[in-house]
Amino acid sequence: MATETLSMGKALNTGLRRALDDDPKVIIMGEDVGKLGGVFRITDGLQKDFGGDRVIDTPLAESGIIGTAVGLAIRGYRPVCEIQFDGFVYPAYDQIVSQVAKMHYRSRGKLALPIVIRIPFGGGIGAVEHHSESPEAYFAHTSGLKVVSCSSPQDAYTMIRQSIASDDPIVFLEPKRRYWEKGPVDTEADYPLHASRVVRPGTDATVLAYGPMVRTALDAATAAAEDGRELEVIDLRTLSPLDLAPVFDSVRRTGRCVVVHEAPSNVGLGAELAARITEKCFYSLEAPVLRVTGFDTPYPASRVEEDYLPDLDRVLDAVDRTFGW
Amino acid sequence: MAKGERGTTTRGTTTRGRTAASRRSGSTAGRPDPELIQLLTPEGDRIESVTGPDGVEYRVDFTDAEYREIYRDLVVVRKLDAEATALQRQGELGLWASLLGQEAAQVGSGRALRPQDMAFPTYREHGVLYCRGIDPIMPLGLFRGVDQGGWDPNEYKFNMYTIVIGAQTLHATGYAMGVTMDGKTGGDDSEAVIAYFGDGASSQGDVNEAFVWASVFNAPLVFFCQNNQYAISQPLERQTRIPLYQRASGFGFPGIRVDGNDVLASYAVTRAALDNARHGQGPTLIEAYTYRMGAHTTSDDPTRYRIASEVEAWQAKDPITRVRAFLERQKIADADFFAEVDEAARREAVHLRERVLSMPDPQPLSLFDHVYPGGSPELDEQRAEFGRYLESFEGSAH
Ligand SMILES: Cc1ncc(C[n+]2csc(CCOP(=O)(O)OP(=O)(O)O)c2C)c(N)n1
C-alpha cells in the first residue's frame, strides 16, 4: 500500500499523470492546460512530460473542445477535456447533451465515446460571476451521460482514473473550493466508481451530500454530535446514475433525511432524491425529506456568497426541523 | 476554365431575380462567381482541364467504363431518392430529406474518397452513403423510425447522420486530428477526412470553430459545403454576404468553388483536396455550388419561398442530363446501356421498397439498449419494471 498525503488538486494531477502513463490513447485537452498547467494547475507539468500531442492546449472554443473530442474518441483516443470553469461549459452544452450523451445509443452500441469532461464547479472562492456555478442537474438529467463528483483527495485520485478507464462519457465535477484541502491517498486503492458511500455512520438522521458539501455535512455532523445527535453522512459520489441502496438503507434506519447541495433547489438533485426516498421509504420517514441548497437566484456577487451557500448552521437548522416535525 | 463557359454556368444562378445592383453595396453574397470550377458544361461539353484560382490544375482521366459507372451512380442514387420520397408520401417513412439536384456533388465527392478516408455526413448525404458501399436501406430506418441509422461507422468509414446542424464538422476535425496523431498523414496511402454540411450550417458556431481548429492543427480534412441555396426557406443571402468558399481564407486555408452539378469537377476538386490533406497540407473548404430541386424535406412547402422560374433555370443545369449528353456525344454509351441502367435502378428501387415495407418495429424493451457502454443498474431496474408492466397485459408477446 502506497499512501501519501496530497491536496485534492495534487491528487487529481497524480491521477491524470498515472492515466497518461498507463494508456497511450489518453489525451488531455483544454484551454491553458499545457504550459500553464490549467488555471488551477491540475494539469501542472503534464505537457512537459508527455508532450503537446498528449496534453493539448486548445483554441478558446468550448464546443470545439467537446466536439473534437467526439471525433478523437471515434478515432480510438480517450480524451479528457478540461472546461476551465463551470459557467463556461454552456457553449459546449449542445455537443455534450446531443452528441456525447447520445452517440452510443444512436449507433446501437457501435460507437463508444470514452470522454471525460472535467469541470471545476461550485462556489466559495470569491470569484467573479460565471465562476461559481453548479450545473450538475443539467447533465444528470441527460441519459447517456454519467455524472460524478469527488469530495476527497482519495476519491479525486481514484475516481479520475476510473472515469478515464470507463467507456462511458463522464462529466467529472471537481469541487474547486476543496482543491487545496489535504488528505491521505492510497494510490493502489480500488473500489467501484458508481457507488455512494457512508462517510460518517450515525443513527439519528441521514445527511446526503456530494462534492464540496460533503465537508460541510461532516462539519455539521461533528457539531451535532456535541448536541448529542448522531448524523449519518452519505457522499453520493455518483449523481447519475444515483446509487441509492445505501441511502434507502440509511433512511430506513434513521427515519430522517436532509439533502445538501450548492445548486439552486428548483428542479435540482435534491428534488429527485426527495422523490425517490419518499417512494421507497415512505413508511420509515418521521419527517419529509428536507433540502438545504443554494437559493433560486443566479449565483450572487462574491461578497454575499457565504449567505447563498449552504453552511454548517443551515444544515443544523434543517436537522433541527426534521426533529421538530 | 474555357472562356464563354463562365457566363453560361453562372449567370442567373444566384441573384434569384434581384439584380446585383439592387443590393446594398458590399454585398457579394451569391453574386455570379467567375471562379467556378467546371469540367462538364450543362450542355454536356467536356472541358479537358481547368486551372483554378489556386493555381491547381483540375482534371479527371476517367476510362470509358468509369464514365459509365459514375453515370450509373447518379441515376441509381436519384432513383432511390425518388423511391424514398414516394415511400414517405405513402406513409411508410415519417420524413425524407431528398437529395434531388445534389447527386453530382455527392457522387463526385463520394467517389473521390479512398477506402481509408472517413466521412462525416449531415442527414442528406444518401449519395455519399451509397458510394461508401452502405446498403441504401440504412437511412430509411432512421426516417421510418425503427432505428437511428443502422450502419457501423467504423466499418464503412461513414459516420452517422447528424441532424444538429454543423455538429459533425467538429467530430470530423477531431477525427482528423487523430489521423495526424496516429502518424497516418504524409503518404499516398495516408488517410483524409471529409465533413459535409450545408450553406445554412456555415452560420453555425460549430462550423466556424471547426474551421479554427482544423486550421490551427493543420488537420487532414476537407470541408465539403453543398450550397444548395437554401436552409429550409432561408436563401443564401440570410447566411452570408460573401461567397462561402471565400470564408476559408479568413481562417487560413484555401477555399474553392466548384460546380456542384458537375460530377466530374466535384470529383476532381474533392480528390485534389483530399490528396492535399493526406499529404499533410491541411484543410480545404470546397463550396459545391448546387441547387435543391425539391423540398427541404417532405414536410416543407417550397412554393412559399421560391419561384418556379428559378427551379426551371436550375433544371437546365441538371447533373444527370449533362453526363448523358456527353456519353452519347462521345459514343461512350449507347441506348442499350442507358436502358440497362434505368432498369437496374428501377430494380434497386423495387427491392428497397419491398424491404422497407417489411422492416419490423423494434421490440419495446430494446429502447433500453445501449444507453451506456458500462451499463447502469438504475436503468436495468427501469427496464425490468417496464418489462413486468408489459407482461401484465394478457396475451402479451413481450
Ligand atoms: C442546430 C439546428 N438548428 C435548426 C435545425 C432545424 N433545421 C434542420 S435542417 C435546417 C436547414 C439546414 O440548411 P443547410 O445547412 O443549408 O442544409 P440543407 O438542408 O439545405 O442541405 C434547419 C434550420 C437543426 N436541425 N439544427
CSV table of C-alpha atoms in Angstrom, one decimal, chain A:
chain,number,residue,atom,x,y,z
A,1,MET,CA,0.0,0.0,0.0
A,2,ALA,CA,1.3,3.4,-1.0
A,3,THR,CA,-0.3,6.1,1.0
A,4,GLU,CA,0.7,9.7,0.6
A,5,THR,CA,-0.8,13.0,1.9
A,6,LEU,CA,-2.0,15.1,-1.0
A,7,SER,CA,-4.2,18.0,-1.7
A,8,MET,CA,-7.2,17.3,-3.9
A,9,GLY,CA,-5.6,19.2,-6.7
A,10,LYS,CA,-2.4,17.3,-6.5
A,11,ALA,CA,-4.3,14.0,-6.2
A,12,LEU,CA,-6.1,14.8,-9.5
A,13,ASN,CA,-2.8,15.7,-11.1
A,14,THR,CA,-1.3,12.5,-9.9
A,15,GLY,CA,-4.3,10.5,-11.2
A,16,LEU,CA,-4.1,12.2,-14.6
A,17,ARG,CA,-0.4,11.5,-14.8
A,18,ARG,CA,-1.0,7.9,-14.0
A,19,ALA,CA,-3.7,7.6,-16.6
A,20,LEU,CA,-1.4,9.2,-19.2
A,21,ASP,CA,1.3,6.7,-18.3
A,22,ASP,CA,-1.0,3.7,-18.3
A,23,ASP,CA,-2.6,4.2,-21.7
A,24,PRO,CA,-1.1,6.0,-24.7
A,25,LYS,CA,-4.6,6.7,-26.0
A,26,VAL,CA,-5.4,9.0,-23.1
A,27,ILE,CA,-5.0,12.7,-24.1
A,28,ILE,CA,-5.8,15.8,-22.1
A,29,MET,CA,-7.2,18.8,-23.9
A,30,GLY,CA,-8.4,22.2,-22.8
A,31,GLU,CA,-7.6,25.9,-22.5
A,32,ASP,CA,-4.3,26.6,-20.9
A,33,VAL,CA,-3.8,23.0,-19.8
A,34,GLY,CA,-0.2,22.9,-21.2
A,35,LYS,CA,2.5,25.2,-20.1
A,36,LEU,CA,0.3,26.9,-17.5
A,37,GLY,CA,-1.0,23.6,-16.1
A,38,GLY,CA,-4.5,24.9,-16.2
A,39,VAL,CA,-5.8,27.8,-14.2
A,40,PHE,CA,-6.0,25.6,-11.1
A,41,ARG,CA,-2.7,23.9,-12.1
A,42,ILE,CA,-4.5,20.5,-12.1
A,43,THR,CA,-2.5,19.5,-15.2
A,44,ASP,CA,0.7,21.0,-14.0
A,45,GLY,CA,3.8,19.5,-15.5
A,46,LEU,CA,1.9,17.0,-17.7
A,47,GLN,CA,2.6,18.6,-21.0
A,48,LYS,CA,6.3,18.9,-20.1
A,49,ASP,CA,6.5,15.2,-19.5
A,50,PHE,CA,4.0,13.8,-22.1
A,51,GLY,CA,4.3,16.4,-24.9
A,52,GLY,CA,2.0,18.7,-26.7
A,53,ASP,CA,0.2,15.9,-28.5
A,54,ARG,CA,-0.9,14.2,-25.3
A,55,VAL,CA,-1.6,17.4,-23.4
A,56,ILE,CA,-3.2,19.7,-25.9
A,57,ASP,CA,-3.6,23.4,-25.5
A,58,THR,CA,-6.7,24.1,-27.5
A,59,PRO,CA,-8.2,27.2,-29.1
A,60,LEU,CA,-10.6,29.1,-26.9
A,61,ALA,CA,-13.7,27.2,-28.1
A,62,GLU,CA,-15.7,25.0,-25.7
A,63,SER,CA,-17.9,23.5,-28.3
A,64,GLY,CA,-14.7,22.7,-30.2
A,65,ILE,CA,-13.1,21.1,-27.2
A,66,ILE,CA,-16.0,18.7,-26.8
A,67,GLY,CA,-16.9,18.3,-30.5
A,68,THR,CA,-13.3,17.4,-31.5
A,69,ALA,CA,-13.1,15.0,-28.5
A,70,VAL,CA,-16.0,13.2,-30.1
A,71,GLY,CA,-14.1,12.7,-33.3
A,72,LEU,CA,-10.9,11.7,-31.4
A,73,ALA,CA,-12.9,9.2,-29.4
A,74,ILE,CA,-14.3,7.7,-32.6
A,75,ARG,CA,-10.8,7.5,-33.8
A,76,GLY,CA,-9.8,5.5,-30.7
A,77,TYR,CA,-8.5,8.1,-28.3
A,78,ARG,CA,-9.7,8.7,-24.8
A,79,PRO,CA,-9.9,12.4,-24.4
A,80,VAL,CA,-10.0,14.1,-21.0
A,81,CYS,CA,-11.4,17.6,-21.6
A,82,GLU,CA,-10.9,20.4,-19.1
A,83,ILE,CA,-13.6,23.1,-19.1
A,84,GLN,CA,-11.9,26.0,-17.4
A,85,PHE,CA,-14.9,27.0,-15.2
A,86,ASP,CA,-18.5,25.7,-14.6
A,87,GLY,CA,-20.0,28.8,-16.2
A,88,PHE,CA,-18.2,28.3,-19.5
A,89,VAL,CA,-19.5,24.8,-20.2
A,90,TYR,CA,-22.6,26.1,-21.8
A,91,PRO,CA,-21.2,26.8,-25.2
A,92,ALA,CA,-20.3,23.1,-25.3
A,93,TYR,CA,-23.7,22.1,-23.9
A,94,ASP,CA,-25.1,21.0,-27.3
A,95,GLN,CA,-22.1,18.8,-28.0
A,96,ILE,CA,-22.3,17.3,-24.6
A,97,VAL,CA,-26.0,16.5,-24.4
A,98,SER,CA,-26.8,15.9,-28.1
A,99,GLN,CA,-23.6,14.2,-29.3
A,100,VAL,CA,-21.5,12.9,-26.4
A,101,ALA,CA,-24.5,11.6,-24.5
A,102,LYS,CA,-26.4,10.0,-27.4
A,103,MET,CA,-23.9,8.6,-29.9
A,104,HIS,CA,-23.6,5.2,-28.2
A,105,TYR,CA,-27.4,4.9,-28.2
A,106,ARG,CA,-27.9,6.2,-31.7
A,107,SER,CA,-25.3,3.9,-33.1
A,108,ARG,CA,-26.9,0.9,-31.3
A,109,GLY,CA,-23.7,0.4,-29.4
A,110,LYS,CA,-21.3,0.6,-32.4
A,111,LEU,CA,-19.6,3.7,-31.1
A,112,ALA,CA,-18.5,4.3,-27.6
A,113,LEU,CA,-17.3,7.7,-26.6
A,114,PRO,CA,-14.9,7.3,-23.6
A,115,ILE,CA,-14.7,11.0,-22.9
A,116,VAL,CA,-14.2,12.6,-19.5
A,117,ILE,CA,-15.3,16.2,-19.1
A,118,ARG,CA,-13.6,17.7,-16.1
A,119,ILE,CA,-15.3,20.8,-14.7
A,120,PRO,CA,-14.2,22.7,-11.6
A,121,PHE,CA,-17.5,23.6,-10.1
A,122,GLY,CA,-19.2,25.4,-7.3
A,123,GLY,CA,-18.5,28.5,-5.3
A,124,GLY,CA,-16.8,29.6,-2.2
A,125,ILE,CA,-13.6,31.1,-3.7
A,126,GLY,CA,-14.7,34.7,-4.0
A,127,ALA,CA,-14.7,34.6,-7.8
A,128,VAL,CA,-16.5,36.9,-10.3
A,129,GLU,CA,-19.7,35.8,-12.0
A,130,HIS,CA,-19.8,32.7,-14.1
A,131,HIS,CA,-17.0,31.1,-12.0
A,132,SER,CA,-19.0,29.5,-9.2
A,133,GLU,CA,-21.9,27.6,-10.7
A,134,SER,CA,-23.3,24.1,-10.0
A,135,PRO,CA,-24.6,22.8,-13.4
A,136,GLU,CA,-24.9,19.2,-12.3
A,137,ALA,CA,-28.6,18.9,-12.8
A,138,TYR,CA,-28.4,19.9,-16.4
A,139,PHE,CA,-26.2,16.9,-17.1
A,140,ALA,CA,-27.7,14.5,-14.6
A,141,HIS,CA,-31.0,14.9,-16.5
A,142,THR,CA,-29.4,13.7,-19.7
A,143,SER,CA,-29.5,10.0,-20.3
A,144,GLY,CA,-26.2,8.6,-21.7
A,145,LEU,CA,-24.0,10.8,-19.5
A,146,LYS,CA,-22.7,9.7,-16.2
A,147,VAL,CA,-22.1,12.5,-13.7
A,148,VAL,CA,-19.8,12.1,-10.7
A,149,SER,CA,-18.2,14.3,-8.2
A,150,CYS,CA,-15.3,13.7,-5.8
A,151,SER,CA,-15.1,15.1,-2.3
A,152,SER,CA,-11.7,13.9,-1.0
A,153,PRO,CA,-8.2,13.6,-2.3
A,154,GLN,CA,-8.6,9.8,-2.3
A,155,ASP,CA,-11.7,9.9,-4.4
A,156,ALA,CA,-10.2,12.5,-6.6
A,157,TYR,CA,-7.3,10.3,-7.4
A,158,THR,CA,-9.2,7.1,-7.8
A,159,MET,CA,-12.3,8.4,-9.5
A,160,ILE,CA,-10.5,10.3,-12.1
A,161,ARG,CA,-8.5,7.2,-13.1
A,162,GLN,CA,-11.7,5.1,-13.1
A,163,SER,CA,-13.5,7.7,-15.1
A,164,ILE,CA,-10.8,7.8,-17.8
A,165,ALA,CA,-10.7,4.0,-17.9
A,166,SER,CA,-14.5,3.8,-18.3
A,167,ASP,CA,-16.1,3.6,-21.8
A,168,ASP,CA,-18.9,5.8,-20.6
A,169,PRO,CA,-18.9,9.5,-21.2
A,170,ILE,CA,-18.5,11.1,-17.8
A,171,VAL,CA,-19.0,14.6,-16.5
A,172,PHE,CA,-16.5,14.8,-13.7
A,173,LEU,CA,-17.2,17.6,-11.3
A,174,GLU,CA,-14.4,18.9,-9.2
A,175,PRO,CA,-15.3,20.9,-6.1
A,176,LYS,CA,-12.9,23.8,-6.8
A,177,ARG,CA,-13.0,25.2,-3.3
A,178,ARG,CA,-11.7,21.9,-2.0
A,179,TYR,CA,-8.7,21.7,-4.3
A,180,TRP,CA,-6.3,22.8,-1.6
A,181,GLU,CA,-7.6,20.5,1.2
A,182,LYS,CA,-5.3,17.7,2.0
A,183,GLY,CA,-5.9,14.0,2.9
A,184,PRO,CA,-4.4,10.6,2.6
A,185,VAL,CA,-4.3,8.9,-0.8
A,186,ASP,CA,-3.7,5.2,-1.2
A,187,THR,CA,-2.6,5.1,-4.8
A,188,GLU,CA,-3.5,1.4,-5.1
A,189,ALA,CA,-6.9,1.7,-3.6
A,190,ASP,CA,-9.7,0.2,-5.8
A,191,TYR,CA,-13.4,0.4,-5.3
A,192,PRO,CA,-16.4,0.8,-7.6
A,193,LEU,CA,-16.8,4.2,-9.3
A,194,HIS,CA,-20.6,4.2,-9.3
A,195,ALA,CA,-21.3,3.8,-5.6
A,196,SER,CA,-22.3,6.2,-2.9
A,197,ARG,CA,-20.6,5.8,0.5
A,198,VAL,CA,-21.3,6.3,4.1
A,199,VAL,CA,-18.6,8.7,5.2
A,200,ARG,CA,-19.8,9.0,8.8
A,201,PRO,CA,-22.0,6.5,10.4
A,202,GLY,CA,-24.9,7.7,12.6
A,203,THR,CA,-28.3,6.7,13.8
A,204,ASP,CA,-30.4,9.8,14.2
A,205,ALA,CA,-30.7,11.4,10.7
A,206,THR,CA,-29.2,11.0,7.3
A,207,VAL,CA,-27.5,13.8,5.6
A,208,LEU,CA,-26.9,13.4,1.8
A,209,ALA,CA,-24.2,15.5,0.1
A,210,TYR,CA,-21.7,15.4,-2.7
A,211,GLY,CA,-18.6,17.3,-3.9
A,212,PRO,CA,-18.0,20.5,-1.9
A,213,MET,CA,-20.9,19.9,0.5
A,214,VAL,CA,-19.5,16.7,2.0
A,215,ARG,CA,-17.0,18.6,4.1
A,216,THR,CA,-19.8,20.9,5.2
A,217,ALA,CA,-22.0,18.0,6.1
A,218,LEU,CA,-19.3,16.3,8.0
A,219,ASP,CA,-18.6,19.5,10.0
A,220,ALA,CA,-22.3,19.7,10.7
A,221,ALA,CA,-22.3,16.1,12.0
A,222,THR,CA,-19.3,16.9,14.3
A,223,ALA,CA,-21.2,19.9,15.7
A,224,ALA,CA,-24.4,17.9,16.0
A,225,ALA,CA,-22.6,15.2,17.9
A,226,GLU,CA,-21.8,17.7,20.6
A,227,ASP,CA,-25.5,18.2,21.0
A,228,GLY,CA,-26.0,14.5,21.2
A,229,ARG,CA,-27.3,13.8,17.7
A,230,GLU,CA,-25.5,11.2,15.6
A,231,LEU,CA,-25.9,12.2,11.9
A,232,GLU,CA,-25.1,9.7,9.2
A,233,VAL,CA,-23.4,11.4,6.3
A,234,ILE,CA,-23.5,9.8,2.9
A,235,ASP,CA,-21.4,11.0,0.0
A,236,LEU,CA,-23.4,10.3,-3.1
A,237,ARG,CA,-20.2,10.4,-5.3
A,238,THR,CA,-22.2,9.4,-8.4
A,239,LEU,CA,-25.0,11.8,-9.3
A,240,SER,CA,-26.1,9.9,-12.4
A,241,PRO,CA,-26.9,7.2,-12.1
A,242,LEU,CA,-27.6,7.5,-8.4
A,243,ASP,CA,-26.6,4.7,-6.1
A,244,LEU,CA,-29.5,4.8,-3.7
A,245,ALA,CA,-29.4,1.4,-2.0
A,246,PRO,CA,-27.1,2.7,0.8
A,247,VAL,CA,-29.4,5.8,1.0
A,248,PHE,CA,-32.6,3.9,1.4
A,249,ASP,CA,-30.9,1.6,3.9
A,250,SER,CA,-29.8,4.6,6.0
A,251,VAL,CA,-33.1,6.5,5.8
A,252,ARG,CA,-35.0,3.4,6.9
A,253,ARG,CA,-32.8,3.3,10.0
A,254,THR,CA,-32.8,7.0,10.8
A,255,GLY,CA,-36.2,8.0,9.6
A,256,ARG,CA,-35.0,11.4,8.7
A,257,CYS,CA,-33.1,12.9,5.8
A,258,VAL,CA,-31.6,16.2,4.8
A,259,VAL,CA,-30.1,16.8,1.3
A,260,VAL,CA,-27.5,19.4,0.9
A,261,HIS,CA,-26.2,20.9,-2.3
A,262,GLU,CA,-25.0,24.3,-3.6
A,263,ALA,CA,-27.1,24.3,-6.7
A,264,PRO,CA,-30.5,26.0,-6.6
A,265,SER,CA,-33.3,23.8,-5.2
A,266,ASN,CA,-35.7,24.2,-8.0
A,267,VAL,CA,-35.6,21.0,-10.1
A,268,GLY,CA,-32.3,20.2,-8.6
A,269,LEU,CA,-30.8,16.9,-7.5
A,270,GLY,CA,-32.4,17.3,-4.0
A,271,ALA,CA,-35.8,17.2,-5.6
A,272,GLU,CA,-35.0,13.9,-7.3
A,273,LEU,CA,-33.6,12.5,-4.1
A,274,ALA,CA,-36.6,13.6,-2.0
A,275,ALA,CA,-38.9,12.0,-4.5
A,276,ARG,CA,-37.1,8.7,-4.7
A,277,ILE,CA,-36.7,8.4,-0.9
A,278,THR,CA,-40.4,9.2,-0.5
A,279,GLU,CA,-41.3,6.4,-3.0
A,280,LYS,CA,-39.1,3.8,-1.3
A,281,CYS,CA,-39.0,4.8,2.3
A,282,PHE,CA,-42.4,6.4,2.9
A,283,TYR,CA,-43.3,4.3,5.9
A,284,SER,CA,-40.0,4.8,7.6
A,285,LEU,CA,-40.0,8.5,7.4
A,286,GLU,CA,-40.6,10.6,10.5
A,287,ALA,CA,-40.5,13.8,8.6
A,288,PRO,CA,-40.4,15.0,5.0
A,289,VAL,CA,-37.1,15.0,3.3
A,290,LEU,CA,-35.7,18.5,3.6
A,291,ARG,CA,-33.4,20.3,1.3
A,292,VAL,CA,-30.6,22.8,2.1
A,293,THR,CA,-29.4,24.3,-1.1
A,294,GLY,CA,-28.4,27.5,-2.8
A,295,PHE,CA,-31.3,29.8,-3.5
A,296,ASP,CA,-33.2,30.0,-6.7
A,297,THR,CA,-31.2,33.0,-7.8
A,298,PRO,CA,-28.3,33.4,-10.1
A,299,TYR,CA,-25.1,32.9,-8.3
A,300,PRO,CA,-24.7,36.1,-6.4
A,301,ALA,CA,-21.8,38.6,-6.0
A,302,SER,CA,-19.0,37.1,-4.0
A,303,ARG,CA,-19.4,39.4,-1.0
A,304,VAL,CA,-22.7,37.7,-0.3
A,305,GLU,CA,-21.9,34.1,-1.4
A,306,GLU,CA,-21.5,33.0,2.1
A,307,ASP,CA,-25.1,33.8,2.6
A,308,TYR,CA,-26.0,31.9,-0.6
A,309,LEU,CA,-24.0,28.8,0.1
A,310,PRO,CA,-25.3,26.2,2.5
A,311,ASP,CA,-23.2,26.2,5.6
A,312,LEU,CA,-22.9,24.2,8.8
A,313,ASP,CA,-25.6,26.3,10.5
A,314,ARG,CA,-28.2,25.9,7.8
A,315,VAL,CA,-27.6,22.2,7.7
A,316,LEU,CA,-28.0,22.0,11.5
A,317,ASP,CA,-31.1,24.2,11.3
A,318,ALA,CA,-32.6,21.7,8.8
A,319,VAL,CA,-31.7,18.8,11.1
A,320,ASP,CA,-33.5,20.6,13.9
A,321,ARG,CA,-36.5,21.0,11.7
A,322,THR,CA,-36.7,17.3,10.9
A,323,PHE,CA,-36.7,16.6,14.6
A,324,GLY,CA,-39.4,19.2,15.2
A,325,TRP,CA,-41.8,17.5,12.9
